Amino acid sequence: MSTHGFSILFIAFLLATLVVRCWLLWRHVRHVQGHRGAVPPQFAEKIPLAAHQKAADYTVARSRFGLITLFVNTAVLLGFTLLGGLQWLSVAILNLTGPGMTYQIALLAAFAAISGIIDLPFEYYRKFVLEAKFGFNRMTPALFFSDMLKSAALGVLIGLPLVWVILMLMDKAGDLWWLYAWFVWSGFQLLMLVLYPTVIAPMFNKFTPLSDDSLRSRIENLMQRVGFASKGLFVMDGSKRSAHGNAYFSGFGAAKRIVFFDTLLARLAPQEIEAVLAHELGHFKLKHIVKRIVVMFALSLALLALLGYLKTQVWFYSGLGVDPIPGVPNDAMALLLFMLALPVFTFLFSPLTSISSRKHEFEADAFAARHSNAQDLVSALVKLYEDNASTLTPDPLHSAFYDSHPPATVRINRLLANARTA
Ligand SMILES: [Zn+2]
């Protein structure tokens, strides 16, 4: 491919993505505002009009903010690539460090620092203005900045050795470096599955064993019924940061644990908590989690093989605004360009991933209906939609691109149909 050809392809995909994203946001806002006046009939008895309208306003406010960040991110991406930002950064660092591993690591670190600084005001606004306006933010600025420092320190502690190993492989392991890098990357992902729940998450939140005896025996009962062994039930102080409620299931093997946000326990009745958990256990028992991990590994192998090819093509660098400097290792630059360009070429295909994720959600809902109670799951979901101000009337096309879960009405109708046939 020629340099110009690739630049044109990149700009074409970038523009198409920008146009589609704007169009989806516009459709979504119009759809939500069009349904603001009345609660959808199947929710009419359960959700008050005021809550429905708050959800609409929250959705519109987030979409507008999404539009601004979309334009800023696109401008930043162009600035780094075709407008020469990375080229300039690379030359500036090279003058300081000379060619070698220090140059490569410094280039990645500088890029991470600059992107982090650009994101900071947007993140701050999102938490302390947008989320706060709708009563969701529970975070103090002190906690916000201490989280940020902790994440940056973790990024250095964990990311630096990983990046160093990958760059070494790219430099020294020959044509099949991407295959070795894939083994390292996969091993790292598996290690994180164990380390995240046991070491990393506790650095940010307090986890206490679930102390409510009657709830615990109800949950242990359910786990016995579906044949699931867990290494513990924990309550997490999610209320420290946000009023949004959630439950999740994390880790595998010896680190397998179930985590409830305190905000969720405070709001749901015991039988509703059981139904939500039955849904989560469904994901596990139906092997959704294993399937997701296998797909992720296969995908990363294909992407690394692609990077293995692109790294040796001059047009890949020059088409994205970077002139490879003779005698200087380009591996870090190849990683950066790949990371920046990839989403531009994949966004238009994102509905494909949400199809399989929705299929899994329906299956987990059916599992919960079989092993717990569909009505209880419906009433739990209704409370969660209301509390999180999730819109009940998303634009279907916007939802197909962005939502991992089916729209509320579709999901609840399906569950109620399950409940009638049960
Ligand atoms: Zn689910």
PDB file of N, CA and C and ligand atoms in Angstrom, residues 279-280 283 361 364 405 411, ligand 1:
ATOM      1  N   HIS A 279     -28.896 -14.658  37.794  1.00  0.00           N
ATOM      2  CA  HIS A 279     -28.522 -14.207  36.449  1.00  0.00           C
ATOM      3  C   HIS A 279     -26.991 -14.258  36.279  1.00  0.00           C
ATOM      4  N   GLU A 280     -26.275 -13.726  37.260  1.00  0.00           N
ATOM      5  CA  GLU A 280     -24.804 -13.721  37.181  1.00  0.00           C
ATOM      6  C   GLU A 280     -24.258 -15.146  37.165  1.00  0.00           C
ATOM      7  N   HIS A 283     -24.402 -16.703  33.764  1.00  0.00           N
ATOM      8  CA  HIS A 283     -23.272 -16.407  32.878  1.00  0.00           C
ATOM      9  C   HIS A 283     -22.137 -17.402  33.108  1.00  0.00           C
ATOM     10  N   GLU A 361     -27.089 -12.442  27.450  1.00  0.00           N
ATOM     11  CA  GLU A 361     -27.947 -11.835  28.482  1.00  0.00           C
ATOM     12  C   GLU A 361     -29.310 -12.526  28.537  1.00  0.00           C
ATOM     13  N   ALA A 364     -28.835 -15.865  30.216  1.00  0.00           N
ATOM     14  CA  ALA A 364     -28.648 -15.751  31.667  1.00  0.00           C
ATOM     15  C   ALA A 364     -29.968 -15.391  32.346  1.00  0.00           C
ATOM     16  N   HIS A 405     -26.315  -4.872  26.865  1.00  0.00           N
ATOM     17  CA  HIS A 405     -27.561  -5.501  27.317  1.00  0.00           C
ATOM     18  C   HIS A 405     -28.721  -5.109  26.401  1.00  0.00           C
ATOM     19  N   ARG A 411     -36.100  -6.846  27.174  1.00  0.00           N
ATOM     20  CA  ARG A 411     -35.609  -7.790  28.169  1.00  0.00           C
ATOM     21  C   ARG A 411     -36.724  -8.196  29.130  1.00  0.00           C
TER      22      ARG A 411
HETATM   23 ZN    ZN B   1     -25.738 -10.307  32.445  1.00  0.00          ZN
END
